[in-house]
Tab-separated table of C-alpha atoms in Angstrom:
chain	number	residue	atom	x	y	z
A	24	UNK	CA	-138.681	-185.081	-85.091
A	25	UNK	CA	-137.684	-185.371	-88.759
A	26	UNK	CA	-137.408	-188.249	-90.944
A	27	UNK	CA	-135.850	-187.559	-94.348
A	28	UNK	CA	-134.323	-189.605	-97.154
A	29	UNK	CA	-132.445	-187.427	-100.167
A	30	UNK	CA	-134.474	-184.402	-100.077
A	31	UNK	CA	-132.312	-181.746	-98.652
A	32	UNK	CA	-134.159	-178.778	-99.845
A	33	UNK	CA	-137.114	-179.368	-98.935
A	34	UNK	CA	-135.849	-180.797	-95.160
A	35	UNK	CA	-134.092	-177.299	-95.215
A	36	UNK	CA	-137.776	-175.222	-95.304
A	37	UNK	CA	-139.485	-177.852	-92.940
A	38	UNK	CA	-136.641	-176.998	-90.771
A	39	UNK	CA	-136.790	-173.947	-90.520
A	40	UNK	CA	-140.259	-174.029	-90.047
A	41	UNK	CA	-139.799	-176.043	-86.774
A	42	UNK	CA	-137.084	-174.308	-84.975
A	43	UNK	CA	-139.119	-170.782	-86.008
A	44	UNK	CA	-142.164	-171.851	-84.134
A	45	UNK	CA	-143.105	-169.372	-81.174
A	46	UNK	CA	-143.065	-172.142	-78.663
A	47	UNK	CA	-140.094	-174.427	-80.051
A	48	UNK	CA	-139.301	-177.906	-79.439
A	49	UNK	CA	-136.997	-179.172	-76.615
A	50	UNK	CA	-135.264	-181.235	-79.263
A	51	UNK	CA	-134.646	-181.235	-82.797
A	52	UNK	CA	-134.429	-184.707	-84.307
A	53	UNK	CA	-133.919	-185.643	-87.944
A	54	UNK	CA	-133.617	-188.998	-88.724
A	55	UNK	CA	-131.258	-189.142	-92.083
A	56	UNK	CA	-132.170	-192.508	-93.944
A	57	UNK	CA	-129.889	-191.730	-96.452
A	58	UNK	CA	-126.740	-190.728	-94.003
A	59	UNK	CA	-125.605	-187.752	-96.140
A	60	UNK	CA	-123.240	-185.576	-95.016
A	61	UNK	CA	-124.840	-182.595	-96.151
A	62	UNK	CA	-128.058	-183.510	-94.146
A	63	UNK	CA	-126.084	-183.868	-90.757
A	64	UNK	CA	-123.871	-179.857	-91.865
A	65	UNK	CA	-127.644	-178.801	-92.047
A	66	UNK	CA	-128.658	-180.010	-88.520
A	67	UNK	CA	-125.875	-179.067	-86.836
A	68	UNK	CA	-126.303	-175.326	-88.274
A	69	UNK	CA	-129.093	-175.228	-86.324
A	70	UNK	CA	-128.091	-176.386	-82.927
A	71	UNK	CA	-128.896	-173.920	-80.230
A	72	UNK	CA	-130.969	-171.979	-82.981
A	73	UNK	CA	-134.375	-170.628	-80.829
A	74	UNK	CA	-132.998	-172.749	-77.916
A	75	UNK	CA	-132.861	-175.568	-79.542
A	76	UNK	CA	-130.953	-178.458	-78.984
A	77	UNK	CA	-130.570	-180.646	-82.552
A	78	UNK	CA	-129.520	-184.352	-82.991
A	79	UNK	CA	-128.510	-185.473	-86.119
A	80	UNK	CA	-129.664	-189.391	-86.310
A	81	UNK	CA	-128.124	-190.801	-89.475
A	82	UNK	CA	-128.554	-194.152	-90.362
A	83	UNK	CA	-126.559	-196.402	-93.399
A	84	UNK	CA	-129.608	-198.768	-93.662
A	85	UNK	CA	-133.023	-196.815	-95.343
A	86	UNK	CA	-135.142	-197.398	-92.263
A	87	UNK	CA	-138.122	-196.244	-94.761
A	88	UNK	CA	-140.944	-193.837	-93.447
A	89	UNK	CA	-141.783	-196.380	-90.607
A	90	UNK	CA	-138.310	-197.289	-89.209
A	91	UNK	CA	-137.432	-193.640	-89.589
A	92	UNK	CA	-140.232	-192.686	-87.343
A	93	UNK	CA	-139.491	-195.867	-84.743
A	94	UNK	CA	-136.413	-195.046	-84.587
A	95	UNK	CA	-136.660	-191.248	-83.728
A	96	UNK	CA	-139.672	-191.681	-81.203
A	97	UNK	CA	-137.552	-194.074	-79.385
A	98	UNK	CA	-134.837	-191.718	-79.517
A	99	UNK	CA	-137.090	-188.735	-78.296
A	100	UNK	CA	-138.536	-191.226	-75.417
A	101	UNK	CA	-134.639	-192.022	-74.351
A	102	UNK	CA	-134.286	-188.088	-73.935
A	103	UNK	CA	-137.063	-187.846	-71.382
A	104	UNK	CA	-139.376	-186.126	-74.094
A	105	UNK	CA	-143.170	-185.792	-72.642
A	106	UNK	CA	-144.344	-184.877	-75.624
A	107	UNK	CA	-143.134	-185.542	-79.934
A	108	UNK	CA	-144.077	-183.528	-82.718
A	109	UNK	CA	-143.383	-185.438	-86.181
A	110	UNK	CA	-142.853	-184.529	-89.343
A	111	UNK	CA	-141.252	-185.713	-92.735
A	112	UNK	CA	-138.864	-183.616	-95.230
A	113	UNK	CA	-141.190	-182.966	-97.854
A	114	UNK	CA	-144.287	-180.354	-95.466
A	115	UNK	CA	-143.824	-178.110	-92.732
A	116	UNK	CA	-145.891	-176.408	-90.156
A	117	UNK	CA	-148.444	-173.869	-92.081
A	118	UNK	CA	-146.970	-170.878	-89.478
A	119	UNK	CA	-144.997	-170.220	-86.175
A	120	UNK	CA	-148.051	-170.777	-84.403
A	121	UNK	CA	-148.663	-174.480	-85.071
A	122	UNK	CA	-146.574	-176.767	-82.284
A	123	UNK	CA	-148.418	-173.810	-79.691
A	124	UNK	CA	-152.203	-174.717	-81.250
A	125	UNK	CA	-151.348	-178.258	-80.693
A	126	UNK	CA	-150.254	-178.129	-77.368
A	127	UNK	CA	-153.184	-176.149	-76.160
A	128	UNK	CA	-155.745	-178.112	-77.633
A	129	UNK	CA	-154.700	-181.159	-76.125
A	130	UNK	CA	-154.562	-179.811	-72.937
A	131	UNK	CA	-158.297	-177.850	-73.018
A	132	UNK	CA	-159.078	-181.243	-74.898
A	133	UNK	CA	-157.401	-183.708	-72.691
A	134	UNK	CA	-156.043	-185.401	-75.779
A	135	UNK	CA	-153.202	-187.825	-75.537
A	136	UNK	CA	-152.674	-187.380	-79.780
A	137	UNK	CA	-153.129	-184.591	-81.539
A	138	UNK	CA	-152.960	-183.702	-85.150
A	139	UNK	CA	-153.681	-180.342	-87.558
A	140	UNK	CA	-155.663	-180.363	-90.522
A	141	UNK	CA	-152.870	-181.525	-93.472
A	142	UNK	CA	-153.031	-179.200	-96.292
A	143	UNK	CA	-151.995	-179.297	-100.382
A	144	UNK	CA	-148.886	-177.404	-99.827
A	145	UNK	CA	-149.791	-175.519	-103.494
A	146	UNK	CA	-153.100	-174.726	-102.534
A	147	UNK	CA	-153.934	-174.295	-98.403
A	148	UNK	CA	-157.299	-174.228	-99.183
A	149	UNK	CA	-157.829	-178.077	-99.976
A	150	UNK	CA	-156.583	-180.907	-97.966
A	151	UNK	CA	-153.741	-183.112	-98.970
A	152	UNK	CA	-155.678	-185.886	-98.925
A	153	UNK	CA	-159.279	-186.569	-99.114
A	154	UNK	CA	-161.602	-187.275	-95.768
A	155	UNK	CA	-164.364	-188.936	-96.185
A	156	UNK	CA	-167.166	-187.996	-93.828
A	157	UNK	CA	-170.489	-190.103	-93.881
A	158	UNK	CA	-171.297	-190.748	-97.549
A	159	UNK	CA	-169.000	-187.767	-98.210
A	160	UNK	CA	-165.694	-187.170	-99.472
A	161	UNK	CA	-164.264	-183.674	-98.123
A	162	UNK	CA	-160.938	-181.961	-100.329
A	163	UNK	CA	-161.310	-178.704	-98.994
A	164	UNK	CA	-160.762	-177.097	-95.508
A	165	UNK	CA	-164.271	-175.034	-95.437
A	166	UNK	CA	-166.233	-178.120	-96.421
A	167	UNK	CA	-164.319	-180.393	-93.564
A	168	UNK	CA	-164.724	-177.759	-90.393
A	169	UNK	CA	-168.237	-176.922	-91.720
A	170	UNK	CA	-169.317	-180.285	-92.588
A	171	UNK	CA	-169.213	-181.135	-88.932
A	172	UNK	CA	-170.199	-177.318	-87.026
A	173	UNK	CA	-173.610	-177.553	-85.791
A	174	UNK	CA	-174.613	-176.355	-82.993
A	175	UNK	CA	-177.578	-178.631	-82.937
A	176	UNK	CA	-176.048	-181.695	-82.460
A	177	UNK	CA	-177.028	-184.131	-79.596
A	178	UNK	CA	-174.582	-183.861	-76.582
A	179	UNK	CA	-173.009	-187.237	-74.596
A	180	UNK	CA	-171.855	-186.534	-71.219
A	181	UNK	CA	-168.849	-188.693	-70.560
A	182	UNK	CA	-167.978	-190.594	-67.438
A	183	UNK	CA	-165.578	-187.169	-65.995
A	184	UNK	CA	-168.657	-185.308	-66.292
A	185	UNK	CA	-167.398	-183.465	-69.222
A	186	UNK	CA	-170.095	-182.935	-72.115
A	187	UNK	CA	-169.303	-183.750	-75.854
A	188	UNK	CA	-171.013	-183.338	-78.554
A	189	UNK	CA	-169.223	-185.693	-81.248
A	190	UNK	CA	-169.029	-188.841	-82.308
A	191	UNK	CA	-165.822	-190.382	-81.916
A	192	UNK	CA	-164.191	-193.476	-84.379
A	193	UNK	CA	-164.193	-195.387	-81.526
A	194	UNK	CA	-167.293	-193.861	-79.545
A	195	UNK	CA	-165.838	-196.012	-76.230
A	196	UNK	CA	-162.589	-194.248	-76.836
A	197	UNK	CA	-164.355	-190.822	-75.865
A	198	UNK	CA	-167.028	-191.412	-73.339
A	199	UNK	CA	-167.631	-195.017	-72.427
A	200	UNK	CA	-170.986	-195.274	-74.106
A	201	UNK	CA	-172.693	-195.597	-77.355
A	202	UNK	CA	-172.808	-191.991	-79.226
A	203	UNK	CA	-175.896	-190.682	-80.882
A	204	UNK	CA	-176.071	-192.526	-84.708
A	205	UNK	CA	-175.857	-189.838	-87.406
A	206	UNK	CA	-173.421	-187.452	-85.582
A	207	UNK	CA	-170.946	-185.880	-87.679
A	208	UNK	CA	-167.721	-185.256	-84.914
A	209	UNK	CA	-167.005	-181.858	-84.076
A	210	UNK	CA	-166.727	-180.611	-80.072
A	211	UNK	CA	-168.771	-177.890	-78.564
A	212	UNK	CA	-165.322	-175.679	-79.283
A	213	UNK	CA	-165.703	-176.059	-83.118
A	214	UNK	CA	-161.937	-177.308	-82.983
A	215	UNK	CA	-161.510	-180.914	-82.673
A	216	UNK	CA	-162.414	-183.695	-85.234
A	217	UNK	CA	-161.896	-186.419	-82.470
A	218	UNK	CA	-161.012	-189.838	-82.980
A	219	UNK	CA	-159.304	-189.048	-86.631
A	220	UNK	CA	-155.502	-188.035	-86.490
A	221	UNK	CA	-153.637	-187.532	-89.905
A	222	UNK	CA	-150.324	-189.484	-89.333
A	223	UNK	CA	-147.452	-188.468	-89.239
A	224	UNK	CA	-147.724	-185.203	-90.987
A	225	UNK	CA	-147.401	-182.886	-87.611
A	226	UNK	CA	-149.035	-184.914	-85.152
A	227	UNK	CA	-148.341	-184.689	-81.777
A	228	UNK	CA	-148.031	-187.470	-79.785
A	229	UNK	CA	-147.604	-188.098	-76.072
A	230	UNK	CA	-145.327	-189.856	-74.254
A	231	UNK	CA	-147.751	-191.861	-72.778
A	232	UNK	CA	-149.330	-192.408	-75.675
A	233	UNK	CA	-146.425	-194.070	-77.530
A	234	UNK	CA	-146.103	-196.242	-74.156
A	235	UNK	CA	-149.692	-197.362	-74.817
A	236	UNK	CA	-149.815	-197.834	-78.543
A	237	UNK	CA	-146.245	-198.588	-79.289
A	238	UNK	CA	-144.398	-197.134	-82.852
A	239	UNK	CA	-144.288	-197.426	-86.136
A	240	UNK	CA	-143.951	-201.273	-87.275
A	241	UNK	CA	-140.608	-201.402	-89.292
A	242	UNK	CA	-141.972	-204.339	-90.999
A	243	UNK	CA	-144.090	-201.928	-93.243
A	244	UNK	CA	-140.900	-199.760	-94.174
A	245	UNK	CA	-143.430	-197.390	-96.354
A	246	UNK	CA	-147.144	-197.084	-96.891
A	247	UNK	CA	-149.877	-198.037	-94.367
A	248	UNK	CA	-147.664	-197.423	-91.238
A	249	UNK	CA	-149.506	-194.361	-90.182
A	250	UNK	CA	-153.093	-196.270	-91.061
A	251	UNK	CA	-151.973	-199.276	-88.636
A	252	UNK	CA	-150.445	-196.715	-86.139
A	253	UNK	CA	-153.806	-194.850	-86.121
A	254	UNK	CA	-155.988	-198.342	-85.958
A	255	UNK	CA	-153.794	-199.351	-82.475
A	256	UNK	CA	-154.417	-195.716	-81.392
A	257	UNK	CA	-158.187	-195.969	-81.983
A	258	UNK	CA	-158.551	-199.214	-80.276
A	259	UNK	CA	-156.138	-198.070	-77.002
A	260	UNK	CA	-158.843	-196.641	-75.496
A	261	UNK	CA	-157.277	-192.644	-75.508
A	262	UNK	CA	-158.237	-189.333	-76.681
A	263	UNK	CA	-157.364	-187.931	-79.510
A	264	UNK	CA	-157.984	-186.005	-82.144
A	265	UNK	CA	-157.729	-183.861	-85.420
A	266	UNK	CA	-157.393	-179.815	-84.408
A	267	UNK	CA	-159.027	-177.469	-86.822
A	268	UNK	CA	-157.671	-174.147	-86.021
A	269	UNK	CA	-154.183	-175.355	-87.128
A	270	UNK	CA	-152.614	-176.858	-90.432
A	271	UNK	CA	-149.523	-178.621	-91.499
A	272	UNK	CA	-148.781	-178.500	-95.431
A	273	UNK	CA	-147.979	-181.288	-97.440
A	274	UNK	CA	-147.789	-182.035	-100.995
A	275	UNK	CA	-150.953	-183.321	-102.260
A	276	UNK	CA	-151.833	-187.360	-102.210
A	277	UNK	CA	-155.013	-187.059	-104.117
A	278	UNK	CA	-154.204	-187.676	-107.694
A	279	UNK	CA	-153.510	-191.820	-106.297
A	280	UNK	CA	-157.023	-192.122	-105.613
A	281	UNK	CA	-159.424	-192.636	-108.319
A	282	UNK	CA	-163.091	-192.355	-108.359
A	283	UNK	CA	-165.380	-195.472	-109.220
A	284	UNK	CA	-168.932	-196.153	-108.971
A	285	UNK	CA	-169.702	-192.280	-109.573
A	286	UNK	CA	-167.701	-191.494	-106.933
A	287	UNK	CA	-168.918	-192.917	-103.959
A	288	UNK	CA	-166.024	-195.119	-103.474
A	289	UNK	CA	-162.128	-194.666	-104.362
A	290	UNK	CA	-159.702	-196.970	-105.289
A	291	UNK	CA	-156.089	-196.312	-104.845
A	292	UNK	CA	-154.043	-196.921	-106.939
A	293	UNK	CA	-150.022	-195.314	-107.303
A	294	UNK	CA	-148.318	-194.273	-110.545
A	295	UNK	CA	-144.819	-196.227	-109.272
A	296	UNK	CA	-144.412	-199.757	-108.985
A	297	UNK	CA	-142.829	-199.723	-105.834
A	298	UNK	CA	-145.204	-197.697	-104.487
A	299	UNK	CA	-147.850	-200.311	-105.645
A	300	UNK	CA	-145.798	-203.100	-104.039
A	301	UNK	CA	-145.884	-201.887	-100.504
A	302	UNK	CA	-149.336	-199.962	-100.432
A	303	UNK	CA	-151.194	-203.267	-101.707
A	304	UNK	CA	-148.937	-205.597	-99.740
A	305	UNK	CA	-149.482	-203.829	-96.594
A	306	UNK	CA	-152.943	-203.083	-96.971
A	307	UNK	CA	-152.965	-207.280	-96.620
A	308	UNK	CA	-151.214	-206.964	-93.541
A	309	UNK	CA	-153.900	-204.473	-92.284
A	310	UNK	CA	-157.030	-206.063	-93.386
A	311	UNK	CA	-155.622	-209.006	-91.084
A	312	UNK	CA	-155.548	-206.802	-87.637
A	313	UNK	CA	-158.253	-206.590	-85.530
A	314	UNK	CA	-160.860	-203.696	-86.042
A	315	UNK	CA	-160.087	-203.898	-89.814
A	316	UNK	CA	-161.247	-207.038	-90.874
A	317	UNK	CA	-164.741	-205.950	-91.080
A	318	UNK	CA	-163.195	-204.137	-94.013
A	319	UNK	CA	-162.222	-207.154	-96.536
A	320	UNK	CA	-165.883	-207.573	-97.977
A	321	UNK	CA	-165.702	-203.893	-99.536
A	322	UNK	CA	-161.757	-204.308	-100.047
A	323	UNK	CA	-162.163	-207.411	-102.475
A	324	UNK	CA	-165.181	-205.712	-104.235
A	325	UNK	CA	-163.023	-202.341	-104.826
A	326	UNK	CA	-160.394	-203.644	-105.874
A	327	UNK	CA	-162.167	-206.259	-107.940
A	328	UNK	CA	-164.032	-203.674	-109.209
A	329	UNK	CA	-161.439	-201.082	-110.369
A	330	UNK	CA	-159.013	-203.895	-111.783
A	331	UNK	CA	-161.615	-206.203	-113.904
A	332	UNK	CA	-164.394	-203.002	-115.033
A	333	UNK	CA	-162.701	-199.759	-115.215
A	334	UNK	CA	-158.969	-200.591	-115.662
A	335	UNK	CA	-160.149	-203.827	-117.849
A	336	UNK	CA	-156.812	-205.047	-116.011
A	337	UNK	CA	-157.160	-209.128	-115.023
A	338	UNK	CA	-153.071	-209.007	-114.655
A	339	UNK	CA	-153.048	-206.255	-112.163
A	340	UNK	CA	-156.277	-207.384	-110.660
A	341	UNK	CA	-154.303	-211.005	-110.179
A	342	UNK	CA	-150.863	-208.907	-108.849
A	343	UNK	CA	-152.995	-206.864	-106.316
A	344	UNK	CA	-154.402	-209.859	-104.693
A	345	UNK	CA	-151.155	-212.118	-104.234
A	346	UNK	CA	-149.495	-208.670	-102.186
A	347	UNK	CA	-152.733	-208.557	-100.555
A	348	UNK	CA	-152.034	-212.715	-99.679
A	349	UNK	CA	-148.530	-211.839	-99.285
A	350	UNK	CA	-149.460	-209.041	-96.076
A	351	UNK	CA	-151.836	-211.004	-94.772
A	352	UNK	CA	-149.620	-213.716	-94.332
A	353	UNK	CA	-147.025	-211.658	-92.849
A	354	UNK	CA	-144.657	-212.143	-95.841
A	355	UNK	CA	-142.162	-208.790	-95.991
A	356	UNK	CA	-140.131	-209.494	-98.133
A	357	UNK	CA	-138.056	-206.280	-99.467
A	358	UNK	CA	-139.344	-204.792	-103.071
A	359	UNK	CA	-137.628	-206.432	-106.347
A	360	UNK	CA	-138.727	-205.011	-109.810
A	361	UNK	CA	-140.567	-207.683	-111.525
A	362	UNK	CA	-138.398	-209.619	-113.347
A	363	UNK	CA	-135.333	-209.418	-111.128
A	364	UNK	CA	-134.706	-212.284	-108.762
């Protein structure tokens, strides 16, 4: 499943990329958010291409990122998919071989969500966005599958018998029980960050899964869908996971995310007003949810940080925090330039 919105060449590689796998998808979906006529000509070329059947899903109101994804899980689900692979119009699977490494590693894995490393589409070597691990921030692929491979790591048996040896976001999510403190999360395999999925570039999600956790809220139309997505996921109770032998490519996120306080913390902050609009606003709207609220302490200090010292920025500082009032209170309101009523 595609979502897409006025980026036809791009959508045309990803495309490609999908129905080219060596173990293709059932379905093709591609949710059009823009309803362009060229976009549905494109799908429909591809109908029956590999065995694949593809749906073109336009739509005349801009779902954004989250309805686009709702809408097309829902429409998977109503097809009697078990399993759906997502994607947007702007990355593609890193080779044929990615929907197959994805599919066997939640089965060895027992994984109910399952997503590849996400690569800087320029350069596969660093990831498209950072991961911070510990009191580390990881760009590239070598430093985030060796950060975590060591052999000497304590091992928690979980309550099947089976024998990890990780530390999971949610340690109860894996086994049931507390997991040793200082464990960096990597299986006995070498292939599975567990408990940390990067949404929605590739991931692989179960049926079962989206019955559990639900979709996308449509609410948040763009930015922080996939974080909230990923906190109900965490706090369902099921497996899941980040697979290291396979990669999705994406264009890179990093250059929003700006170093303060020499580095050991980030604040973000995007070049486009719009982009600020829904990114702080919905961040609100998460720091309200259960399992993030723990979070607010270090949010206000950021934030308050980056504004008031390094940006010497009190108007931006005072903007950030009425869209961070404005989430938490639930207020989604569409974007409006400033100035514009």
């Amino acid at each position: 499943m595609v979502v897409t919105h006025d980026r036809l060449d791009s959508l045309a590689a990803s495309l490609e990329a999908v129905v080219g796998q060596s173990r293709p998808p059932r379905w093709l979906l591609v949710v059009d958010n823009a309803h362009d006529a060229r976009v549905r000509a494109l799908v429909e070329s591809l109908d029956g291409e590999s065995g694949v059947a593809a749906h073109y899903l336009g739509s005349r109101t801009n779902l954004g990122g989250a309805g686009g994804f709702a809408h097309g899980m829902l429409h998977a689900l109503a097809l009697g998919a078990d399993w759906v692979w997502c994607a947007d119009d702007d990355g593609r699977p890193e080779g044929p071989e990615v929907l197959a490494e994805l599919l066997d590693c939640a089965a060895r894995h027992e994984l109910a969500a399952v997503s590849p490393l996400v690569l800087n589409i320029a350069d596969a070597t660093k990831l498209a966005f950072p991961l911070r691990r510990g009191l580390a921030w990881r760009r590239t692929r070598d430093e985030l599958v060796a950060g975590g491979a060591d052999p000497r790591l304590p091992a928690v048996d979980d309550d099947s018998g089976r024998r990890w040896y990780v530390n999971f976001a949610s340690a109860e999510a894996a086994t049931g029980r507390p997991a040793p403190a200082g464990v960096d999360p990597v299986d006995r395999d070498r292939d599975l960050l567990p408990g940390i999925a990067s949404l929605f570039n590739g991931a692989l999600l179960s049926a079962g899964a989206l019955a559990r956790v639900g979709v996308p809220d449509y609410r948040l139309f763009i930015r922080g869908d996939e974080v909230e997505f990923h906190r109900r996921l965490a706090r369902s109770g099921l497996r899941f996971g980040t697979c290291l032998t396979t990669a999705y490519l994406h264009p890179s996120g990093t250059g929003e995310f700006l170093p303060i306080l020499g580095g050991r913390m980030h604040a973000q902050y995007p070049a486009d007003e719009a982009k600020r609009y829904f990114t702080y606003r919905n961040r609100g709207y998460l720091m309200s949810r259960p399992g993030m609220r723990r979070l607010l302490p270090q949010e206000y200090a950021r934030f308050a940080w980056f504004f008031l010292v390094v940006r010497r920025d009190p108007a931006g500082f005072v903007r950030w925090w009425a869209l961070q009032r404005r989430g938490r209170r639930e207020r989604f309101a569409p974007f409006r330039p400033r100035g514009r009523r």
